[in-house]
PDB file of C-alpha atoms in Angstrom:
ATOM      1  CA  MET A  21      37.508  33.670   8.720  1.00  0.00           C
ATOM      2  CA  THR A  22      41.759  34.990   8.386  1.00  0.00           C
ATOM      3  CA  LYS A  23      41.963  38.822   9.361  1.00  0.00           C
ATOM      4  CA  VAL A  24      44.795  40.582   7.360  1.00  0.00           C
ATOM      5  CA  LEU A  25      46.992  42.551  10.060  1.00  0.00           C
ATOM      6  CA  THR A  26      48.127  44.707   7.734  1.00  0.00           C
ATOM      7  CA  ASP A  27      44.549  45.793   6.925  1.00  0.00           C
ATOM      8  CA  ALA A  28      45.077  49.711   6.204  1.00  0.00           C
ATOM      9  CA  ARG A  29      42.160  50.613   9.049  1.00  0.00           C
ATOM     10  CA  SER A  30      45.312  48.752  11.805  1.00  0.00           C
ATOM     11  CA  ILE A  31      44.936  51.144  15.003  1.00  0.00           C
ATOM     12  CA  ARG A  32      48.143  53.353  14.508  1.00  0.00           C
ATOM     13  CA  ILE A  33      49.694  53.111  18.240  1.00  0.00           C
ATOM     14  CA  LYS A  34      52.831  56.445  18.789  1.00  0.00           C
ATOM     15  CA  GLY A  35      55.394  56.379  20.994  1.00  0.00           C
ATOM     16  CA  ARG A  36      55.524  60.631  22.712  1.00  0.00           C
ATOM     17  CA  SER A  37      56.442  62.184  25.691  1.00  0.00           C
ATOM     18  CA  PHE A  38      55.305  65.371  27.321  1.00  0.00           C
ATOM     19  CA  LEU A  39      56.492  67.274  30.264  1.00  0.00           C
ATOM     20  CA  ALA A  40      54.474  66.693  33.776  1.00  0.00           C
ATOM     21  CA  VAL A  41      54.231  68.720  36.324  1.00  0.00           C
ATOM     22  CA  MET A  42      55.337  66.905  39.536  1.00  0.00           C
ATOM     23  CA  LEU A  43      53.137  67.607  42.582  1.00  0.00           C
ATOM     24  CA  SER A  44      54.680  66.064  45.575  1.00  0.00           C
ATOM     25  CA  PRO A  45      52.218  66.194  48.569  1.00  0.00           C
ATOM     26  CA  ASP A  46      53.870  66.085  52.075  1.00  0.00           C
ATOM     27  CA  LEU A  47      51.878  65.761  55.808  1.00  0.00           C
ATOM     28  CA  PRO A  48      49.352  67.219  56.968  1.00  0.00           C
ATOM     29  CA  ILE A  49      47.767  66.450  53.931  1.00  0.00           C
ATOM     30  CA  ASP A  50      45.345  69.961  54.389  1.00  0.00           C
ATOM     31  CA  ASP A  51      48.377  72.313  55.467  1.00  0.00           C
ATOM     32  CA  TRP A  52      50.135  71.649  52.156  1.00  0.00           C
ATOM     33  CA  LEU A  53      46.614  71.835  50.345  1.00  0.00           C
ATOM     34  CA  ILE A  54      46.393  75.304  51.895  1.00  0.00           C
ATOM     35  CA  ARG A  55      49.727  75.746  50.705  1.00  0.00           C
ATOM     36  CA  LEU A  56      49.142  74.593  46.758  1.00  0.00           C
ATOM     37  CA  ASP A  57      46.121  76.986  47.027  1.00  0.00           C
ATOM     38  CA  ASP A  58      48.131  79.999  47.546  1.00  0.00           C
ATOM     39  CA  LEU A  59      50.306  78.711  44.767  1.00  0.00           C
ATOM     40  CA  ALA A  60      47.567  78.939  42.288  1.00  0.00           C
ATOM     41  CA  ALA A  61      45.698  82.046  43.582  1.00  0.00           C
ATOM     42  CA  ARG A  62      48.833  83.743  43.331  1.00  0.00           C
ATOM     43  CA  SER A  63      49.589  82.649  40.245  1.00  0.00           C
ATOM     44  CA  ALA A  64      46.267  82.372  38.049  1.00  0.00           C
ATOM     45  CA  GLY A  65      45.713  79.198  35.529  1.00  0.00           C
ATOM     46  CA  PHE A  66      49.162  77.598  36.760  1.00  0.00           C
ATOM     47  CA  PHE A  67      47.404  74.178  36.583  1.00  0.00           C
ATOM     48  CA  LEU A  68      45.114  74.616  33.793  1.00  0.00           C
ATOM     49  CA  GLY A  69      45.670  72.344  30.704  1.00  0.00           C
ATOM     50  CA  ARG A  70      48.315  70.899  32.782  1.00  0.00           C
ATOM     51  CA  PRO A  71      49.381  67.184  32.660  1.00  0.00           C
ATOM     52  CA  VAL A  72      50.060  66.082  36.512  1.00  0.00           C
ATOM     53  CA  VAL A  73      51.974  63.621  38.436  1.00  0.00           C
ATOM     54  CA  LEU A  74      51.123  62.573  42.192  1.00  0.00           C
ATOM     55  CA  ASP A  75      55.090  61.714  43.908  1.00  0.00           C
ATOM     56  CA  LEU A  76      54.091  59.536  46.570  1.00  0.00           C
ATOM     57  CA  THR A  77      56.973  58.658  47.285  1.00  0.00           C
ATOM     58  CA  ASP A  78      57.572  58.037  51.115  1.00  0.00           C
ATOM     59  CA  LEU A  79      54.511  59.775  52.053  1.00  0.00           C
ATOM     60  CA  GLN A  80      52.849  57.384  54.468  1.00  0.00           C
ATOM     61  CA  ILE A  81      48.947  57.942  53.434  1.00  0.00           C
ATOM     62  CA  ASP A  82      46.196  54.918  53.273  1.00  0.00           C
ATOM     63  CA  ARG A  83      43.899  53.912  50.313  1.00  0.00           C
ATOM     64  CA  GLN A  84      41.724  56.502  51.576  1.00  0.00           C
ATOM     65  CA  GLN A  85      43.788  59.156  52.324  1.00  0.00           C
ATOM     66  CA  LEU A  86      44.786  59.008  48.727  1.00  0.00           C
ATOM     67  CA  LYS A  87      41.095  58.855  47.449  1.00  0.00           C
ATOM     68  CA  ASP A  88      40.450  61.842  49.483  1.00  0.00           C
ATOM     69  CA  LEU A  89      43.604  63.275  47.880  1.00  0.00           C
ATOM     70  CA  ILE A  90      42.641  62.827  44.230  1.00  0.00           C
ATOM     71  CA  ALA A  91      39.035  64.065  44.601  1.00  0.00           C
ATOM     72  CA  GLU A  92      41.052  67.329  46.941  1.00  0.00           C
ATOM     73  CA  LEU A  93      42.503  67.789  43.585  1.00  0.00           C
ATOM     74  CA  ALA A  94      40.210  67.358  41.410  1.00  0.00           C
ATOM     75  CA  LYS A  95      38.148  70.362  43.134  1.00  0.00           C
ATOM     76  CA  ARG A  96      41.319  72.937  42.694  1.00  0.00           C
ATOM     77  CA  ASN A  97      41.111  71.745  38.800  1.00  0.00           C
ATOM     78  CA  VAL A  98      44.116  69.503  39.145  1.00  0.00           C
ATOM     79  CA  SER A  99      43.740  66.723  37.493  1.00  0.00           C
ATOM     80  CA  ILE A 100      46.121  63.484  37.907  1.00  0.00           C
ATOM     81  CA  MET A 101      47.453  61.601  35.177  1.00  0.00           C
ATOM     82  CA  GLY A 102      49.387  58.766  36.914  1.00  0.00           C
ATOM     83  CA  ILE A 103      51.081  58.305  40.347  1.00  0.00           C
ATOM     84  CA  GLU A 104      54.600  57.393  41.241  1.00  0.00           C
ATOM     85  CA  GLY A 105      55.848  56.137  43.835  1.00  0.00           C
ATOM     86  CA  ALA A 106      52.912  54.019  46.053  1.00  0.00           C
ATOM     87  CA  ARG A 107      52.688  51.562  47.439  1.00  0.00           C
ATOM     88  CA  PRO A 108      50.474  49.070  45.600  1.00  0.00           C
ATOM     89  CA  SER A 109      47.896  47.976  48.476  1.00  0.00           C
ATOM     90  CA  ILE A 110      47.115  51.636  48.279  1.00  0.00           C
ATOM     91  CA  LEU A 111      46.194  51.298  44.244  1.00  0.00           C
ATOM     92  CA  GLY A 112      43.073  51.094  42.869  1.00  0.00           C
ATOM     93  CA  ALA A 113      39.912  50.619  40.804  1.00  0.00           C
ATOM     94  CA  GLY A 114      39.194  54.321  39.337  1.00  0.00           C
ATOM     95  CA  MET A 115      42.376  55.653  40.696  1.00  0.00           C
ATOM     96  CA  PRO A 116      44.921  57.387  38.141  1.00  0.00           C
ATOM     97  CA  PRO A 117      47.855  54.364  36.829  1.00  0.00           C
ATOM     98  CA  ALA A 118      50.601  54.023  38.594  1.00  0.00           C
ATOM     99  CA  LEU A 119      53.815  55.063  36.522  1.00  0.00           C
ATOM    100  CA  LYS A 120      57.615  54.617  36.797  1.00  0.00           C
ATOM    101  CA  GLY A 121      60.550  55.668  35.039  1.00  0.00           C
ATOM    102  CA  GLY A 122      60.198  59.083  34.657  1.00  0.00           C
ATOM    103  CA  ARG A 123      63.077  60.592  33.151  1.00  0.00           C
ATOM    104  CA  SER A 124      65.259  63.049  35.030  1.00  0.00           C
ATOM    105  CA  VAL A 125      68.375  64.882  34.464  1.00  0.00           C
ATOM    106  CA  SER A 126      71.923  65.141  36.354  1.00  0.00           C
ATOM    107  CA  ASP A 127      73.277  67.288  38.688  1.00  0.00           C
ATOM    108  CA  ILE A 128      76.196  69.739  37.185  1.00  0.00           C
ATOM    109  CA  GLU A 129      78.413  70.966  39.071  1.00  0.00           C
ATOM    110  CA  VAL A 130      78.418  75.071  39.055  1.00  0.00           C
ATOM    111  CA  PRO A 131      81.952  76.702  39.979  1.00  0.00           C
ATOM    112  CA  ALA A 132      81.516  79.030  43.271  1.00  0.00           C
ATOM    113  CA  LYS A 133      80.117  82.561  41.951  1.00  0.00           C
ATOM    114  CA  GLU A 134      81.963  85.056  40.278  1.00  0.00           C
ATOM    115  CA  SER A 135      81.486  88.778  40.178  1.00  0.00           C
ATOM    116  CA  VAL A 136      79.630  89.393  36.415  1.00  0.00           C
ATOM    117  CA  ASP A 137      78.767  92.465  34.152  1.00  0.00           C
ATOM    118  CA  ALA A 138      76.485  90.765  32.648  1.00  0.00           C
ATOM    119  CA  PRO A 139      73.419  88.545  32.496  1.00  0.00           C
ATOM    120  CA  VAL A 140      75.290  86.892  28.718  1.00  0.00           C
ATOM    121  CA  LYS A 141      78.869  86.885  31.007  1.00  0.00           C
ATOM    122  CA  ALA A 142      77.644  85.205  34.261  1.00  0.00           C
ATOM    123  CA  ALA A 143      76.345  82.518  31.321  1.00  0.00           C
ATOM    124  CA  ALA A 144      79.240  82.466  29.694  1.00  0.00           C
ATOM    125  CA  ALA A 145      81.016  81.819  32.699  1.00  0.00           C
ATOM    126  CA  VAL A 146      78.754  78.589  33.512  1.00  0.00           C
ATOM    127  CA  ALA A 147      78.759  77.795  30.248  1.00  0.00           C
ATOM    128  CA  GLU A 148      82.715  77.053  30.208  1.00  0.00           C
ATOM    129  CA  THR A 149      83.098  74.993  33.430  1.00  0.00           C
ATOM    130  CA  ARG A 150      80.520  72.535  33.001  1.00  0.00           C
ATOM    131  CA  PRO A 151      79.637  69.269  29.993  1.00  0.00           C
ATOM    132  CA  ALA A 152      78.128  70.286  27.426  1.00  0.00           C
ATOM    133  CA  THR A 153      74.129  70.070  27.016  1.00  0.00           C
ATOM    134  CA  GLN A 154      71.375  70.842  24.437  1.00  0.00           C
ATOM    135  CA  SER A 155      70.180  74.233  24.327  1.00  0.00           C
ATOM    136  CA  ILE A 156      67.845  75.510  22.062  1.00  0.00           C
ATOM    137  CA  VAL A 157      67.850  79.827  21.007  1.00  0.00           C
ATOM    138  CA  ILE A 158      64.506  81.934  20.794  1.00  0.00           C
ATOM    139  CA  ARG A 159      65.308  85.006  18.443  1.00  0.00           C
ATOM    140  CA  GLU A 160      61.717  86.756  19.639  1.00  0.00           C
ATOM    141  CA  PRO A 161      59.608  87.754  22.665  1.00  0.00           C
ATOM    142  CA  VAL A 162      57.777  84.798  24.416  1.00  0.00           C
ATOM    143  CA  ARG A 163      54.373  87.125  25.020  1.00  0.00           C
ATOM    144  CA  SER A 164      50.959  86.448  26.694  1.00  0.00           C
ATOM    145  CA  GLY A 165      49.980  83.067  26.585  1.00  0.00           C
ATOM    146  CA  GLN A 166      52.772  81.406  24.850  1.00  0.00           C
ATOM    147  CA  SER A 167      54.967  78.859  26.621  1.00  0.00           C
ATOM    148  CA  VAL A 168      58.585  77.611  26.167  1.00  0.00           C
ATOM    149  CA  ILE A 169      58.965  74.258  26.820  1.00  0.00           C
ATOM    150  CA  PHE A 170      62.498  72.336  26.482  1.00  0.00           C
ATOM    151  CA  PRO A 171      63.327  69.561  28.825  1.00  0.00           C
ATOM    152  CA  GLU A 172      66.733  68.398  27.761  1.00  0.00           C
ATOM    153  CA  GLY A 173      68.380  71.539  28.438  1.00  0.00           C
ATOM    154  CA  ASP A 174      69.008  75.318  28.459  1.00  0.00           C
ATOM    155  CA  VAL A 175      66.526  77.860  26.939  1.00  0.00           C
ATOM    156  CA  THR A 176      67.738  81.079  25.227  1.00  0.00           C
ATOM    157  CA  ILE A 177      65.553  83.995  25.055  1.00  0.00           C
ATOM    158  CA  VAL A 178      66.490  86.861  22.959  1.00  0.00           C
ATOM    159  CA  GLY A 179      63.772  89.001  23.932  1.00  0.00           C
ATOM    160  CA  SER A 180      61.269  89.585  26.509  1.00  0.00           C
ATOM    161  CA  VAL A 181      58.872  87.356  28.335  1.00  0.00           C
ATOM    162  CA  ALA A 182      55.581  88.958  28.613  1.00  0.00           C
ATOM    163  CA  SER A 183      53.215  89.099  31.819  1.00  0.00           C
ATOM    164  CA  GLY A 184      50.918  85.897  31.539  1.00  0.00           C
ATOM    165  CA  ALA A 185      53.795  83.522  29.630  1.00  0.00           C
ATOM    166  CA  GLU A 186      56.227  81.305  30.697  1.00  0.00           C
ATOM    167  CA  VAL A 187      59.304  79.907  29.865  1.00  0.00           C
ATOM    168  CA  ILE A 188      60.152  75.764  31.166  1.00  0.00           C
ATOM    169  CA  ALA A 189      63.611  74.185  30.896  1.00  0.00           C
ATOM    170  CA  GLY A 190      65.480  71.367  31.781  1.00  0.00           C
ATOM    171  CA  GLY A 191      68.182  73.419  32.443  1.00  0.00           C
ATOM    172  CA  SER A 192      68.768  77.285  32.756  1.00  0.00           C
ATOM    173  CA  VAL A 193      66.829  79.614  31.754  1.00  0.00           C
ATOM    174  CA  HIS A 194      68.161  82.782  30.162  1.00  0.00           C
ATOM    175  CA  ILE A 195      66.876  85.875  29.079  1.00  0.00           C
ATOM    176  CA  TYR A 196      68.100  88.778  27.590  1.00  0.00           C
ATOM    177  CA  GLY A 197      64.993  91.408  28.190  1.00  0.00           C
ATOM    178  CA  ALA A 198      62.466  91.792  30.739  1.00  0.00           C
ATOM    179  CA  LEU A 199      61.374  88.466  32.570  1.00  0.00           C
ATOM    180  CA  ARG A 200      57.112  89.018  33.208  1.00  0.00           C
ATOM    181  CA  GLY A 201      55.874  85.744  33.552  1.00  0.00           C
ATOM    182  CA  ARG A 202      57.019  82.918  34.825  1.00  0.00           C
ATOM    183  CA  ALA A 203      60.115  81.123  34.571  1.00  0.00           C
ATOM    184  CA  MET A 204      60.907  77.123  35.569  1.00  0.00           C
ATOM    185  CA  ALA A 205      64.443  76.113  35.276  1.00  0.00           C
ATOM    186  CA  GLY A 206      65.683  72.958  36.574  1.00  0.00           C
ATOM    187  CA  SER A 207      62.078  71.223  35.251  1.00  0.00           C
ATOM    188  CA  ILE A 208      62.964  67.650  36.034  1.00  0.00           C
ATOM    189  CA  GLY A 209      65.332  67.328  38.981  1.00  0.00           C
ATOM    190  CA  ASN A 210      68.298  69.756  38.105  1.00  0.00           C
ATOM    191  CA  ALA A 211      68.613  71.646  41.254  1.00  0.00           C
ATOM    192  CA  SER A 212      72.096  73.269  40.057  1.00  0.00           C
ATOM    193  CA  ALA A 213      70.354  74.882  37.106  1.00  0.00           C
ATOM    194  CA  ARG A 214      69.876  79.065  37.001  1.00  0.00           C
ATOM    195  CA  ILE A 215      68.171  82.018  35.855  1.00  0.00           C
ATOM    196  CA  PHE A 216      69.390  84.630  34.694  1.00  0.00           C
ATOM    197  CA  CYS A 217      67.773  88.104  33.253  1.00  0.00           C
ATOM    198  CA  ARG A 218      68.571  91.539  31.868  1.00  0.00           C
ATOM    199  CA  LYS A 219      64.746  92.625  34.424  1.00  0.00           C
ATOM    200  CA  LEU A 220      63.260  90.617  36.797  1.00  0.00           C
ATOM    201  CA  GLU A 221      59.541  91.512  37.367  1.00  0.00           C
ATOM    202  CA  ALA A 222      57.984  87.623  37.050  1.00  0.00           C
ATOM    203  CA  GLU A 223      55.285  86.551  38.279  1.00  0.00           C
ATOM    204  CA  LEU A 224      57.018  83.505  39.545  1.00  0.00           C
ATOM    205  CA  VAL A 225      60.577  81.907  39.399  1.00  0.00           C
ATOM    206  CA  ALA A 226      61.204  78.232  39.942  1.00  0.00           C
ATOM    207  CA  ILE A 227      63.908  75.857  40.224  1.00  0.00           C
ATOM    208  CA  ASP A 228      64.142  72.187  40.273  1.00  0.00           C
ATOM    209  CA  GLY A 229      60.332  72.260  41.923  1.00  0.00           C
ATOM    210  CA  ILE A 230      61.599  74.974  44.267  1.00  0.00           C
ATOM    211  CA  TYR A 231      59.255  78.248  43.212  1.00  0.00           C
ATOM    212  CA  LYS A 232      59.066  81.968  44.665  1.00  0.00           C
ATOM    213  CA  MET A 233      56.249  84.421  43.653  1.00  0.00           C
ATOM    214  CA  ALA A 234      56.551  88.155  42.930  1.00  0.00           C
ATOM    215  CA  GLU A 235      55.363  89.381  46.560  1.00  0.00           C
ATOM    216  CA  ASP A 236      58.528  87.138  48.296  1.00  0.00           C
ATOM    217  CA  MET A 237      61.030  88.267  46.469  1.00  0.00           C
ATOM    218  CA  ALA A 238      63.177  91.461  47.379  1.00  0.00           C
ATOM    219  CA  ALA A 239      62.348  94.692  46.544  1.00  0.00           C
ATOM    220  CA  ASP A 240      65.630  95.953  45.262  1.00  0.00           C
ATOM    221  CA  LEU A 241      65.657  93.207  43.038  1.00  0.00           C
ATOM    222  CA  ARG A 242      62.813  94.793  40.994  1.00  0.00           C
ATOM    223  CA  GLY A 243      63.571  95.992  37.684  1.00  0.00           C
ATOM    224  CA  GLN A 244      67.523  94.768  38.128  1.00  0.00           C
ATOM    225  CA  ALA A 245      69.779  92.141  35.979  1.00  0.00           C
ATOM    226  CA  VAL A 246      69.229  88.812  38.612  1.00  0.00           C
ATOM    227  CA  GLN A 247      70.453  85.747  38.685  1.00  0.00           C
ATOM    228  CA  LEU A 248      68.686  82.718  40.529  1.00  0.00           C
ATOM    229  CA  TRP A 249      69.803  79.811  41.996  1.00  0.00           C
ATOM    230  CA  LEU A 250      69.145  77.155  44.466  1.00  0.00           C
ATOM    231  CA  GLU A 251      70.739  76.575  48.069  1.00  0.00           C
ATOM    232  CA  ASP A 252      69.630  74.515  50.539  1.00  0.00           C
ATOM    233  CA  ASP A 253      65.866  74.099  49.208  1.00  0.00           C
ATOM    234  CA  ALA A 254      65.512  77.857  49.148  1.00  0.00           C
ATOM    235  CA  ILE A 255      66.018  80.465  45.499  1.00  0.00           C
ATOM    236  CA  MET A 256      69.034  83.009  46.454  1.00  0.00           C
ATOM    237  CA  ALA A 257      69.085  86.043  44.156  1.00  0.00           C
ATOM    238  CA  GLU A 258      71.808  88.611  43.282  1.00  0.00           C
ATOM    239  CA  LYS A 259      72.184  91.383  41.206  1.00  0.00           C
ATOM    240  CA  LEU A 260      74.583  91.419  37.712  1.00  0.00           C
ATOM    241  CA  THR A 261      76.337  94.236  38.206  1.00  0.00           C
TER     242      THR A 261
END
């Protein structure tokens, strides 16, 4: 019997991209898991429902250690969708698939900081000296439980970001209101991304995977117009006066 390949009931396959959280463990794993628990405890629901990729680039572990790590993550409700950078010899049946070719964003040169009068002026000063990039503008507040995810470039929020809400951008994040939820800039590899807000009351801020929780921020920055940037793998901040 000849099967007609154009049958209307044929399987339809489509391509689609998703933004995943990348976890990059380091040794000793037990200490890294403690830090992960600290992040999860201080930002409830951070990993809930998120696709997560495990980055094992340059991490010297064997197959059993990898199995143990995946099991420990599963206990924490962290579901690994794929593994990047692992040696083929440590992968095996029952493990998440190997991934490669993840898309990243090239770094953008940012000029030396200048004194500015408001977040909007700071954003303009940076934009004038860097190549054009994609951006989106959200003209309403981001409410609790909502997520704005735009890996292609900058995100501008004309309003506030409520507690329990989040903004994730491949470029910089500009918030012309209070930041009470989470803001993550440079989400897919842009260490030059920045976060600007008119009133800092954030639960969490992150740039290129480096994060800082509310209790780790200087008390004199709370409630102030602030810009944040990454310097030597540490998040720096200053008031916009």
